[in-house]
Amino acid sequence: MSKLEGKVAIVTGASKGIGAGIAKALGAAGASVVVNYASSKAGADKVVDAIVAAGGKAVAVQGDVSKAADAKGIVDAAIKAYGKLDVLVNNSGVYEFASLEDFTEEHFHKQFNVNVLGLLLVTQAAAKHLGEGGSIINIGSVVSRITPPGSSAYTGTKGAVDAITGVLSRELGPRQIRVNALNPGMVETEGTHTAGFIGSDFQLDAVSKTPLGRVGQPADIAGIAVFLASDESAWLTGEQLLAGGGVR
């Protein structure tokens, strides 16, 4: 039997990058997957097609996680499509680096609204449906440990994710719902290409500080997410798993 056979999972921000990789891996492990996207329907549909082509089940659902009505709508769509919910992967996130001198209110709110408020809103909606054995996986980042310059707002959001993970693990633990943070290092995605990180001095510096000597790939993160979604991690909650090739 597949590791996640019979389970239903939501992955937010799953139209590309790490989220797409996680959604495909959950589908391959037997879960029925709700592939959430904010704006890229084409990207989400491509992920759904890949899951279905591999013999899995998936639907694409639009929704802006930073809006309460949309967050509830994402969860409601999962219940409508599959009748229950077992796994939530809070992957939606945005990042913009800016020095203290260039920092703006807009810069702050854009990142905190998606990365922190969005996580809380979707989790609030999902918690009403998660039962014993449920798993919430919050995608954080190693930046909360390495605190790179020029990332005060972004790193602040990921520090919040770590703290919220601990709080919710205690709140939801009595219901036997687990909450863990999965914190990647630098990963090669559409986003890191667009931001100019791949092929830059930033990448060279990051790799030089990575014991395993390379940039991560979405598949490196997806396998860990499958483990956290599965019953194999039934005794883990409130943890922060660093997934950066040894960066810390």
Coordinates of N, CA and C in Angstrom, one line a residue:
M1 N 0.8 -1.2 0.0 CA 0.0 0.0 0.0 C 0.9 1.3 0.0
S2 N 0.5 2.3 -0.8 CA 1.2 3.5 -0.8 C 1.2 4.2 0.6
K3 N 2.2 4.9 0.9 CA 2.4 5.5 2.2 C 1.3 6.4 2.6
L4 N 0.7 7.1 1.6 CA -0.4 8.1 2.0 C -1.8 7.7 1.4
E5 N -1.9 6.4 1.1 CA -3.1 5.9 0.5 C -4.3 6.3 1.4
G6 N -5.4 6.8 0.7 CA -6.6 7.2 1.4 C -6.5 8.6 2.1
K7 N -5.4 9.2 2.1 CA -5.3 10.6 2.8 C -5.6 11.7 1.8
V8 N -6.1 12.8 2.3 CA -6.4 14.0 1.5 C -5.5 15.1 1.9
A9 N -4.8 15.8 1.0 CA -3.9 16.8 1.3 C -4.2 18.1 0.6
I10 N -4.0 19.2 1.2 CA -4.0 20.5 0.6 C -2.5 21.0 0.6
V11 N -2.1 21.5 -0.6 CA -0.8 22.2 -0.6 C -1.0 23.6 -1.2
T12 N -0.8 24.6 -0.4 CA -1.0 26.0 -0.8 C 0.2 26.5 -1.6
G13 N 0.0 27.4 -2.6 CA 1.1 27.9 -3.4 C 1.8 26.8 -4.2
A14 N 1.0 25.9 -4.8 CA 1.5 24.7 -5.4 C 1.6 24.7 -6.9
S15 N 1.5 25.8 -7.5 CA 1.6 25.9 -9.0 C 3.0 25.8 -9.5
K16 N 4.0 26.0 -8.7 CA 5.4 25.9 -9.2 C 6.3 25.7 -8.0
G17 N 7.6 25.5 -8.3 CA 8.6 25.4 -7.3 C 8.4 24.3 -6.2
I18 N 8.7 24.6 -5.0 CA 8.7 23.7 -3.9 C 7.3 23.1 -3.7
G19 N 6.3 24.0 -3.8 CA 4.9 23.6 -3.6 C 4.5 22.5 -4.7
A20 N 4.9 22.8 -5.9 CA 4.5 21.8 -7.0 C 5.2 20.5 -6.8
G21 N 6.5 20.5 -6.3 CA 7.2 19.3 -6.0 C 6.6 18.5 -4.9
I22 N 6.1 19.2 -3.9 CA 5.5 18.5 -2.8 C 4.2 17.9 -3.2
A23 N 3.4 18.7 -3.9 CA 2.1 18.2 -4.4 C 2.2 16.9 -5.2
K24 N 3.2 16.9 -6.1 CA 3.4 15.7 -7.0 C 3.9 14.5 -6.1
A25 N 4.7 14.8 -5.2 CA 5.2 13.7 -4.3 C 4.1 13.1 -3.4
L26 N 3.2 14.0 -2.9 CA 2.1 13.5 -2.1 C 1.2 12.7 -3.0
G27 N 0.9 13.1 -4.2 CA 0.1 12.4 -5.1 C 0.7 11.0 -5.4
A28 N 2.0 11.0 -5.7 CA 2.7 9.7 -6.0 C 2.7 8.8 -4.8
A29 N 2.6 9.3 -3.6 CA 2.5 8.5 -2.4 C 1.1 8.0 -2.1
G30 N 0.1 8.4 -2.9 CA -1.2 7.9 -2.7 C -2.3 8.9 -2.2
A31 N -1.8 10.1 -1.9 CA -2.8 11.1 -1.4 C -3.6 11.7 -2.5
S32 N -4.8 12.1 -2.2 CA -5.6 13.0 -3.1 C -5.2 14.4 -2.8
V33 N -4.8 15.2 -3.8 CA -4.2 16.5 -3.5 C -5.0 17.6 -4.1
V34 N -5.2 18.6 -3.2 CA -5.8 19.9 -3.7 C -4.6 20.8 -3.9
V35 N -4.4 21.2 -5.2 CA -3.3 22.1 -5.6 C -3.8 23.5 -5.7
N36 N -3.5 24.3 -4.6 CA -3.9 25.7 -4.5 C -3.0 26.6 -5.3
Y37 N -3.5 27.6 -5.9 CA -2.7 28.6 -6.6 C -3.4 30.0 -6.4
A38 N -2.6 31.0 -6.4 CA -3.1 32.4 -6.3 C -3.5 33.0 -7.6
S39 N -2.6 32.8 -8.6 CA -2.8 33.5 -9.9 C -2.5 32.6 -11.1
S40 N -1.6 31.6 -11.0 CA -1.2 30.8 -12.1 C -2.0 29.5 -12.3
K41 N -3.2 29.7 -12.9 CA -4.1 28.5 -13.1 C -3.4 27.5 -14.1
A42 N -2.6 28.1 -15.1 CA -1.9 27.2 -16.0 C -0.9 26.3 -15.3
G43 N -0.2 26.9 -14.3 CA 0.8 26.2 -13.6 C 0.2 25.1 -12.7
A44 N -0.9 25.5 -12.0 CA -1.6 24.5 -11.2 C -2.2 23.4 -12.0
D45 N -2.8 23.7 -13.1 CA -3.3 22.7 -14.0 C -2.3 21.7 -14.5
K46 N -1.1 22.2 -14.7 CA 0.1 21.4 -15.2 C 0.4 20.4 -14.1
V47 N 0.4 20.9 -12.8 CA 0.7 20.0 -11.7 C -0.3 18.9 -11.5
V48 N -1.6 19.3 -11.6 CA -2.7 18.4 -11.5 C -2.6 17.3 -12.6
D49 N -2.3 17.8 -13.9 CA -2.1 16.8 -15.0 C -1.0 15.8 -14.7
A50 N 0.1 16.3 -14.1 CA 1.2 15.4 -13.8 C 0.8 14.4 -12.8
I51 N 0.1 14.8 -11.8 CA -0.4 13.9 -10.7 C -1.3 12.8 -11.3
V52 N -2.3 13.3 -12.1 CA -3.3 12.4 -12.7 C -2.6 11.4 -13.7
A53 N -1.7 11.9 -14.5 CA -1.0 11.1 -15.4 C -0.2 10.0 -14.8
A54 N 0.2 10.2 -13.5 CA 1.0 9.2 -12.8 C 0.1 8.3 -12.0
G55 N -1.2 8.4 -12.2 CA -2.2 7.5 -11.6 C -2.8 8.1 -10.3
G56 N -2.5 9.3 -10.0 CA -3.0 9.9 -8.7 C -4.3 10.7 -8.9
K57 N -4.8 11.4 -7.8 CA -6.0 12.2 -7.9 C -5.6 13.6 -7.4
A58 N -6.1 14.6 -8.2 CA -5.8 16.0 -7.8 C -6.8 16.9 -8.4
V59 N -7.0 18.1 -7.8 CA -7.8 19.2 -8.3 C -7.1 20.5 -8.1
A60 N -7.2 21.5 -8.9 CA -6.7 22.8 -8.7 C -7.7 23.7 -8.1
V61 N -7.3 24.5 -7.2 CA -8.3 25.4 -6.5 C -7.6 26.8 -6.3
Q62 N -8.2 27.8 -6.9 CA -7.7 29.2 -6.7 C -8.0 29.7 -5.4
G63 N -7.1 30.6 -4.8 CA -7.4 31.2 -3.6 C -6.2 32.0 -3.1
D64 N -6.5 33.2 -2.6 CA -5.4 34.0 -2.0 C -5.4 33.7 -0.5
V65 N -4.4 33.1 0.0 CA -4.4 32.6 1.4 C -4.5 33.8 2.4
S66 N -4.1 35.0 2.0 CA -4.1 36.1 2.9 C -5.5 36.7 3.1
K67 N -6.5 36.1 2.4 CA -7.9 36.6 2.6 C -8.7 35.5 3.3
A68 N -9.4 35.8 4.3 CA -10.1 34.8 5.1 C -11.1 34.0 4.3
A69 N -11.8 34.7 3.5 CA -12.8 34.0 2.7 C -12.2 33.0 1.7
D70 N -11.1 33.4 1.1 CA -10.4 32.5 0.2 C -9.8 31.3 0.9
A71 N -9.2 31.6 2.1 CA -8.6 30.5 2.8 C -9.6 29.4 3.2
K72 N -10.8 29.9 3.6 CA -11.9 29.0 3.9 C -12.4 28.2 2.7
G73 N -12.4 29.0 1.5 CA -12.8 28.4 0.3 C -11.9 27.3 -0.2
I74 N -10.6 27.4 0.1 CA -9.6 26.3 -0.3 C -10.0 25.1 0.4
V75 N -10.2 25.2 1.7 CA -10.5 24.0 2.6 C -11.8 23.5 2.2
D76 N -12.8 24.3 2.0 CA -14.2 23.8 1.6 C -14.1 23.1 0.3
A77 N -13.2 23.5 -0.6 CA -13.1 22.8 -1.9 C -12.5 21.4 -1.7
A78 N -11.6 21.3 -0.8 CA -11.1 19.9 -0.5 C -12.1 19.0 0.1
I79 N -13.0 19.5 1.0 CA -14.0 18.7 1.6 C -15.1 18.3 0.5
K80 N -15.4 19.3 -0.4 CA -16.3 19.0 -1.4 C -15.8 18.0 -2.4
A81 N -14.5 18.0 -2.7 CA -14.0 17.1 -3.7 C -13.7 15.7 -3.1
Y82 N -13.3 15.7 -1.8 CA -12.8 14.4 -1.3 C -13.4 14.0 0.0
G83 N -14.2 14.8 0.6 CA -15.0 14.5 1.8 C -14.3 14.5 3.1
K84 N -13.0 14.8 3.1 CA -12.3 14.9 4.4 C -10.9 15.6 4.2
L85 N -10.2 15.8 5.2 CA -8.9 16.4 5.1 C -7.9 15.8 6.2
D86 N -6.7 15.4 5.7 CA -5.8 14.8 6.6 C -4.4 15.5 6.7
V87 N -4.1 16.2 5.7 CA -2.8 16.9 5.6 C -2.9 18.3 5.0
L88 N -2.3 19.3 5.7 CA -2.2 20.6 5.2 C -0.7 21.0 5.1
V89 N -0.3 21.4 3.9 CA 1.0 22.0 3.7 C 0.9 23.5 3.4
N90 N 1.3 24.2 4.4 CA 1.3 25.7 4.2 C 2.6 26.1 3.5
N91 N 2.5 26.1 2.2 CA 3.7 26.5 1.4 C 3.7 27.9 0.8
S92 N 2.5 28.5 0.7 CA 2.4 29.8 0.0 C 3.4 30.7 0.7
G93 N 4.2 31.4 -0.1 CA 5.1 32.4 0.4 C 5.7 33.3 -0.7
V94 N 6.0 34.5 -0.2 CA 6.7 35.5 -1.1 C 7.9 36.0 -0.4
Y95 N 8.9 36.4 -1.2 CA 10.1 37.0 -0.6 C 10.6 38.1 -1.5
E96 N 11.0 39.2 -0.8 CA 11.7 40.3 -1.3 C 12.8 40.7 -0.4
F97 N 14.0 40.8 -0.9 CA 15.1 41.3 0.0 C 15.2 42.8 -0.1
A98 N 15.5 43.4 1.0 CA 15.7 44.9 1.0 C 16.5 45.3 2.2
S99 N 17.4 46.2 2.0 CA 18.2 46.7 3.2 C 17.3 47.5 4.1
L100 N 17.7 47.8 5.3 CA 17.0 48.6 6.2 C 16.7 49.9 5.6
E101 N 17.6 50.5 4.9 CA 17.5 51.8 4.3 C 16.3 51.8 3.2
D102 N 16.2 50.7 2.5 CA 15.2 50.6 1.5 C 13.8 49.9 1.9
F103 N 13.7 49.6 3.2 CA 12.6 48.9 3.7 C 11.3 49.9 3.7
T104 N 10.2 49.3 3.3 CA 8.9 50.1 3.2 C 7.8 49.3 3.9
E105 N 6.7 50.0 4.3 CA 5.5 49.4 4.8 C 5.0 48.3 3.9
E106 N 4.9 48.7 2.6 CA 4.4 47.8 1.6 C 5.2 46.5 1.6
H107 N 6.6 46.6 1.6 CA 7.5 45.5 1.6 C 7.2 44.6 2.8
F108 N 6.9 45.2 4.0 CA 6.6 44.4 5.2 C 5.3 43.7 5.0
H109 N 4.2 44.4 4.7 CA 2.9 43.8 4.7 C 2.7 42.8 3.6
K110 N 3.3 43.0 2.5 CA 3.2 42.0 1.4 C 3.7 40.6 1.9
Q111 N 4.8 40.6 2.6 CA 5.4 39.3 3.0 C 4.7 38.8 4.2
F112 N 4.4 39.6 5.2 CA 3.7 39.1 6.4 C 2.3 38.6 6.1
N113 N 1.6 39.3 5.2 CA 0.2 38.9 4.9 C 0.1 37.5 4.3
V114 N 1.1 37.2 3.4 CA 1.0 35.9 2.8 C 1.7 34.8 3.7
N115 N 2.9 35.1 4.1 CA 3.7 34.1 4.8 C 3.3 33.8 6.2
V116 N 2.6 34.8 6.9 CA 2.2 34.5 8.3 C 0.7 34.6 8.4
L117 N 0.1 35.6 8.0 CA -1.4 35.7 8.1 C -2.0 34.6 7.3
G118 N -1.5 34.4 6.1 CA -2.1 33.3 5.2 C -2.0 32.0 5.9
L119 N -0.8 31.7 6.5 CA -0.7 30.4 7.1 C -1.7 30.2 8.2
L120 N -1.9 31.3 9.0 CA -2.9 31.2 10.1 C -4.3 31.0 9.6
L121 N -4.6 31.7 8.6 CA -6.0 31.7 8.1 C -6.4 30.3 7.5
V122 N -5.5 29.7 6.7 CA -5.7 28.4 6.2 C -5.7 27.4 7.3
T123 N -4.8 27.5 8.2 CA -4.8 26.5 9.3 C -6.0 26.6 10.1
Q124 N -6.5 27.8 10.4 CA -7.7 28.0 11.2 C -8.9 27.3 10.5
A125 N -9.0 27.4 9.2 CA -10.1 26.8 8.4 C -9.9 25.3 8.4
A126 N -8.7 24.8 8.2 CA -8.4 23.4 8.1 C -8.6 22.6 9.4
A127 N -8.2 23.3 10.5 CA -8.3 22.6 11.8 C -9.7 22.1 12.2
K128 N -10.7 22.8 11.6 CA -12.1 22.3 11.9 C -12.3 20.9 11.3
H129 N -11.5 20.5 10.3 CA -11.8 19.3 9.6 C -10.7 18.2 9.8
L130 N -9.6 18.6 10.3 CA -8.5 17.6 10.6 C -8.9 16.8 11.8
G131 N -8.6 15.5 11.8 CA -8.9 14.6 12.9 C -7.7 14.0 13.4
E132 N -7.8 13.0 14.3 CA -6.7 12.3 14.8 C -5.8 11.8 13.8
G133 N -4.5 12.0 13.9 CA -3.5 11.6 12.9 C -3.3 12.7 11.8
G134 N -4.0 13.8 11.9 CA -3.8 14.9 11.0 C -2.4 15.5 11.1
S135 N -1.9 16.0 9.9 CA -0.5 16.6 9.9 C -0.5 17.9 9.2
I136 N 0.0 18.9 9.9 CA 0.2 20.3 9.3 C 1.7 20.5 9.1
I137 N 2.1 20.8 7.9 CA 3.5 21.1 7.6 C 3.6 22.5 7.2
N138 N 4.4 23.3 7.9 CA 4.6 24.7 7.6 C 6.0 24.8 7.0
I139 N 6.0 25.4 5.8 CA 7.2 25.6 5.1 C 7.9 26.9 5.5
G140 N 9.0 26.7 6.3 CA 9.7 27.8 6.8 C 10.9 28.1 5.9
S141 N 12.1 28.3 6.6 CA 13.3 28.6 5.8 C 14.5 28.6 6.8
V142 N 15.6 28.2 6.3 CA 16.8 28.3 7.1 C 17.2 29.7 7.4
V143 N 16.6 30.7 6.7 CA 17.0 32.1 7.0 C 16.7 32.5 8.5
S144 N 15.7 31.8 9.1 CA 15.4 32.1 10.5 C 16.6 31.7 11.4
R145 N 17.5 30.9 10.9 CA 18.8 30.5 11.6 C 20.0 31.3 11.2
I146 N 20.1 31.5 9.9 CA 21.3 32.1 9.4 C 21.2 33.7 9.2
T147 N 20.0 34.2 9.3 CA 19.7 35.6 9.3 C 20.5 36.5 8.3
P148 N 20.4 36.2 7.0 CA 21.2 36.9 6.0 C 20.9 38.4 6.0
P149 N 21.9 39.3 5.8 CA 21.6 40.7 5.7 C 20.6 41.0 4.5
G150 N 19.9 42.1 4.7 CA 18.9 42.5 3.7 C 17.6 41.7 3.6
S151 N 17.4 40.9 4.7 CA 16.2 40.1 4.7 C 15.4 40.2 5.9
S152 N 15.4 41.4 6.5 CA 14.7 41.6 7.8 C 13.2 41.2 7.8
A153 N 12.5 41.6 6.8 CA 11.1 41.3 6.7 C 10.9 39.8 6.4
Y154 N 11.5 39.3 5.4 CA 11.4 37.9 5.0 C 11.8 37.0 6.2
T155 N 13.0 37.2 6.7 CA 13.4 36.4 7.8 C 12.5 36.5 9.0
G156 N 12.0 37.7 9.2 CA 11.0 37.9 10.3 C 9.8 37.0 10.1
T157 N 9.3 36.9 8.8 CA 8.1 36.0 8.6 C 8.5 34.6 8.9
K158 N 9.7 34.1 8.6 CA 10.0 32.7 8.8 C 10.3 32.4 10.2
G159 N 10.8 33.4 11.0 CA 10.9 33.3 12.4 C 9.5 33.1 13.0
A160 N 8.6 33.9 12.5 CA 7.2 33.8 13.0 C 6.6 32.4 12.7
V161 N 6.9 31.8 11.5 CA 6.5 30.5 11.2 C 7.0 29.5 12.2
D162 N 8.3 29.6 12.5 CA 8.9 28.7 13.5 C 8.1 28.8 14.9
A163 N 7.9 30.0 15.3 CA 7.2 30.2 16.6 C 5.8 29.7 16.6
I164 N 5.1 30.0 15.5 CA 3.7 29.6 15.4 C 3.6 28.1 15.3
T165 N 4.5 27.4 14.7 CA 4.6 26.0 14.6 C 4.6 25.4 16.0
G166 N 5.4 25.9 16.9 CA 5.5 25.5 18.3 C 4.2 25.7 19.0
V167 N 3.6 26.9 18.9 CA 2.3 27.2 19.5 C 1.2 26.2 19.1
L168 N 1.1 26.1 17.8 CA 0.0 25.2 17.3 C 0.2 23.8 17.6
S169 N 1.5 23.3 17.7 CA 1.7 21.9 18.1 C 1.1 21.7 19.5
R170 N 1.2 22.7 20.3 CA 0.7 22.5 21.7 C -0.9 22.7 21.7
E171 N -1.4 23.6 20.9 CA -2.8 23.8 20.8 C -3.5 22.5 20.3
L172 N -3.0 22.0 19.2 CA -3.6 20.9 18.5 C -3.2 19.5 18.9
G173 N -2.1 19.4 19.7 CA -1.6 18.2 20.2 C -2.7 17.3 20.9
P174 N -3.5 17.9 21.8 CA -4.5 17.2 22.5 C -5.5 16.5 21.5
R175 N -5.6 17.0 20.3 CA -6.5 16.4 19.3 C -5.7 15.4 18.4
Q176 N -4.5 15.2 18.8 CA -3.6 14.2 18.0 C -3.4 14.7 16.6
I177 N -3.3 16.1 16.4 CA -2.9 16.7 15.2 C -1.5 17.2 15.3
R178 N -0.6 16.8 14.4 CA 0.8 17.2 14.5 C 1.1 18.4 13.7
V179 N 2.0 19.3 14.1 CA 2.4 20.5 13.4 C 3.9 20.6 13.5
N180 N 4.5 20.6 12.3 CA 5.9 20.7 12.1 C 6.3 21.7 11.1
A181 N 7.5 22.2 11.2 CA 8.1 23.2 10.2 C 9.1 22.4 9.4
L182 N 9.1 22.6 8.1 CA 10.1 22.1 7.2 C 10.8 23.3 6.6
N183 N 12.0 23.5 6.9 CA 12.7 24.7 6.6 C 13.9 24.5 5.6
P184 N 13.6 24.7 4.3 CA 14.6 24.5 3.3 C 15.7 25.6 3.3
G185 N 16.8 25.2 2.7 CA 17.8 26.2 2.4 C 17.6 26.7 1.0
M186 N 18.6 27.1 0.3 CA 18.4 27.6 -1.1 C 18.0 26.4 -2.0
V187 N 16.9 26.6 -2.7 CA 16.4 25.6 -3.6 C 16.2 26.2 -5.0
E188 N 16.7 25.5 -6.0 CA 16.5 25.9 -7.4 C 15.1 25.8 -7.9
T189 N 14.4 26.9 -8.1 CA 13.0 27.0 -8.5 C 12.9 28.1 -9.5
E190 N 11.7 28.2 -10.1 CA 11.4 29.3 -11.0 C 11.6 30.6 -10.3
G191 N 11.2 30.6 -9.0 CA 11.4 31.9 -8.2 C 12.8 32.3 -8.0
T192 N 13.7 31.3 -7.7 CA 15.1 31.7 -7.4 C 15.8 32.1 -8.7
H193 N 15.3 31.5 -9.8 CA 15.8 31.9 -11.2 C 15.4 33.3 -11.5
T194 N 14.1 33.6 -11.3 CA 13.5 34.9 -11.6 C 14.2 36.0 -10.7
A195 N 14.5 35.7 -9.4 CA 15.1 36.6 -8.5 C 16.6 36.9 -8.8
G196 N 17.1 36.1 -9.7 CA 18.5 36.2 -10.0 C 19.5 35.5 -9.1
F197 N 19.0 34.6 -8.2 CA 19.9 34.0 -7.3 C 20.7 32.9 -8.0
I198 N 20.1 32.1 -8.9 CA 20.8 31.0 -9.6 C 21.8 31.6 -10.5
G199 N 23.0 31.1 -10.4 CA 24.1 31.6 -11.2 C 24.8 32.8 -10.8
S200 N 24.4 33.3 -9.6 CA 24.9 34.5 -9.1 C 26.0 34.3 -8.0
D201 N 26.6 35.4 -7.5 CA 27.6 35.3 -6.4 C 26.8 34.8 -5.2
F202 N 25.6 35.2 -5.0 CA 24.8 34.7 -3.9 C 24.7 33.2 -3.9
Q203 N 24.5 32.6 -5.0 CA 24.5 31.1 -5.1 C 25.8 30.5 -4.7
L204 N 26.9 31.1 -5.3 CA 28.2 30.6 -5.0 C 28.5 30.7 -3.5
D205 N 28.1 31.8 -2.9 CA 28.3 31.9 -1.4 C 27.5 30.9 -0.7
A206 N 26.3 30.7 -1.1 CA 25.4 29.7 -0.4 C 26.0 28.3 -0.5
V207 N 26.4 27.9 -1.7 CA 27.0 26.6 -1.9 C 28.2 26.4 -1.1
S208 N 29.1 27.4 -1.0 CA 30.3 27.4 -0.3 C 30.1 27.1 1.2
K209 N 28.9 27.5 1.7 CA 28.6 27.3 3.1 C 27.7 26.1 3.4
T210 N 27.5 25.3 2.3 CA 26.6 24.1 2.4 C 27.5 22.9 2.4
P211 N 27.5 22.1 3.6 CA 28.4 20.9 3.6 C 28.2 19.9 2.5
L212 N 26.9 19.8 2.0 CA 26.7 18.8 0.9 C 27.0 19.4 -0.5
G213 N 27.4 20.7 -0.5 CA 28.1 21.3 -1.7 C 27.2 21.6 -2.9
R214 N 25.9 21.8 -2.7 CA 25.1 22.1 -3.9 C 23.8 22.8 -3.4
V215 N 23.1 23.4 -4.4 CA 21.8 24.0 -4.2 C 20.8 22.9 -4.1
G216 N 19.7 23.0 -3.3 CA 18.7 22.0 -3.2 C 17.8 22.0 -4.4
Q217 N 17.1 20.9 -4.6 CA 16.0 20.8 -5.6 C 14.7 20.5 -5.0
P218 N 13.6 20.9 -5.6 CA 12.3 20.6 -5.0 C 12.1 19.2 -4.5
A219 N 12.6 18.2 -5.2 CA 12.5 16.8 -4.8 C 13.2 16.6 -3.5
D220 N 14.2 17.3 -3.2 CA 14.9 17.2 -1.9 C 13.9 17.5 -0.7
I221 N 13.1 18.5 -0.9 CA 12.2 18.9 0.1 C 10.9 18.1 0.1
A222 N 10.5 17.7 -1.1 CA 9.2 16.9 -1.2 C 9.3 15.6 -0.5
G223 N 10.4 14.9 -0.5 CA 10.5 13.6 0.1 C 10.3 13.7 1.7
I224 N 10.8 14.8 2.2 CA 10.7 15.1 3.6 C 9.3 15.4 4.0
A225 N 8.6 16.2 3.1 CA 7.2 16.5 3.3 C 6.3 15.2 3.3
V226 N 6.6 14.3 2.4 CA 5.9 13.0 2.4 C 6.1 12.3 3.8
F227 N 7.3 12.3 4.3 CA 7.5 11.7 5.6 C 6.7 12.3 6.7
L228 N 6.7 13.7 6.7 CA 5.9 14.4 7.7 C 4.4 14.2 7.6
A229 N 4.0 14.0 6.3 CA 2.6 13.8 6.1 C 2.1 12.4 6.5
S230 N 3.1 11.4 6.6 CA 2.8 10.0 6.8 C 2.8 9.7 8.3
D231 N 2.3 8.5 8.5 CA 2.2 7.9 9.9 C 3.6 7.6 10.4
E232 N 4.6 7.5 9.5 CA 6.0 7.2 9.9 C 6.5 8.3 10.8
S233 N 5.9 9.5 10.8 CA 6.4 10.6 11.6 C 5.4 10.9 12.7
A234 N 4.7 9.9 13.1 CA 3.6 10.0 14.1 C 4.0 10.5 15.5
W235 N 5.3 10.4 15.8 CA 5.8 10.8 17.1 C 6.6 12.2 17.0
L236 N 6.4 12.9 15.9 CA 7.1 14.2 15.7 C 6.0 15.3 15.7
T237 N 6.2 16.3 16.6 CA 5.4 17.5 16.5 C 6.1 18.6 17.1
G238 N 5.9 19.8 16.6 CA 6.6 21.0 17.1 C 8.0 21.1 16.7
E239 N 8.4 20.3 15.7 CA 9.8 20.3 15.3 C 10.1 21.2 14.1
Q240 N 11.3 21.6 14.0 CA 11.8 22.4 12.9 C 12.9 21.6 12.2
L241 N 12.5 21.1 11.1 CA 13.5 20.2 10.3 C 14.2 21.1 9.3
L242 N 15.5 21.3 9.5 CA 16.3 22.0 8.5 C 16.6 21.1 7.4
A243 N 16.3 21.6 6.2 CA 16.6 20.8 4.9 C 17.4 21.7 4.0
G244 N 18.6 21.9 4.3 CA 19.5 22.8 3.5 C 20.8 22.2 3.2
G245 N 20.9 20.9 3.2 CA 22.2 20.3 2.9 C 23.3 20.5 4.0
G246 N 22.8 20.8 5.2 CA 23.7 21.1 6.3 C 23.9 22.5 6.7
V247 N 23.3 23.4 6.0 CA 23.4 24.9 6.3 C 22.6 25.1 7.6
R248 N 23.3 25.9 8.5 CA 22.6 26.2 9.8 C 23.4 27.4 10.4

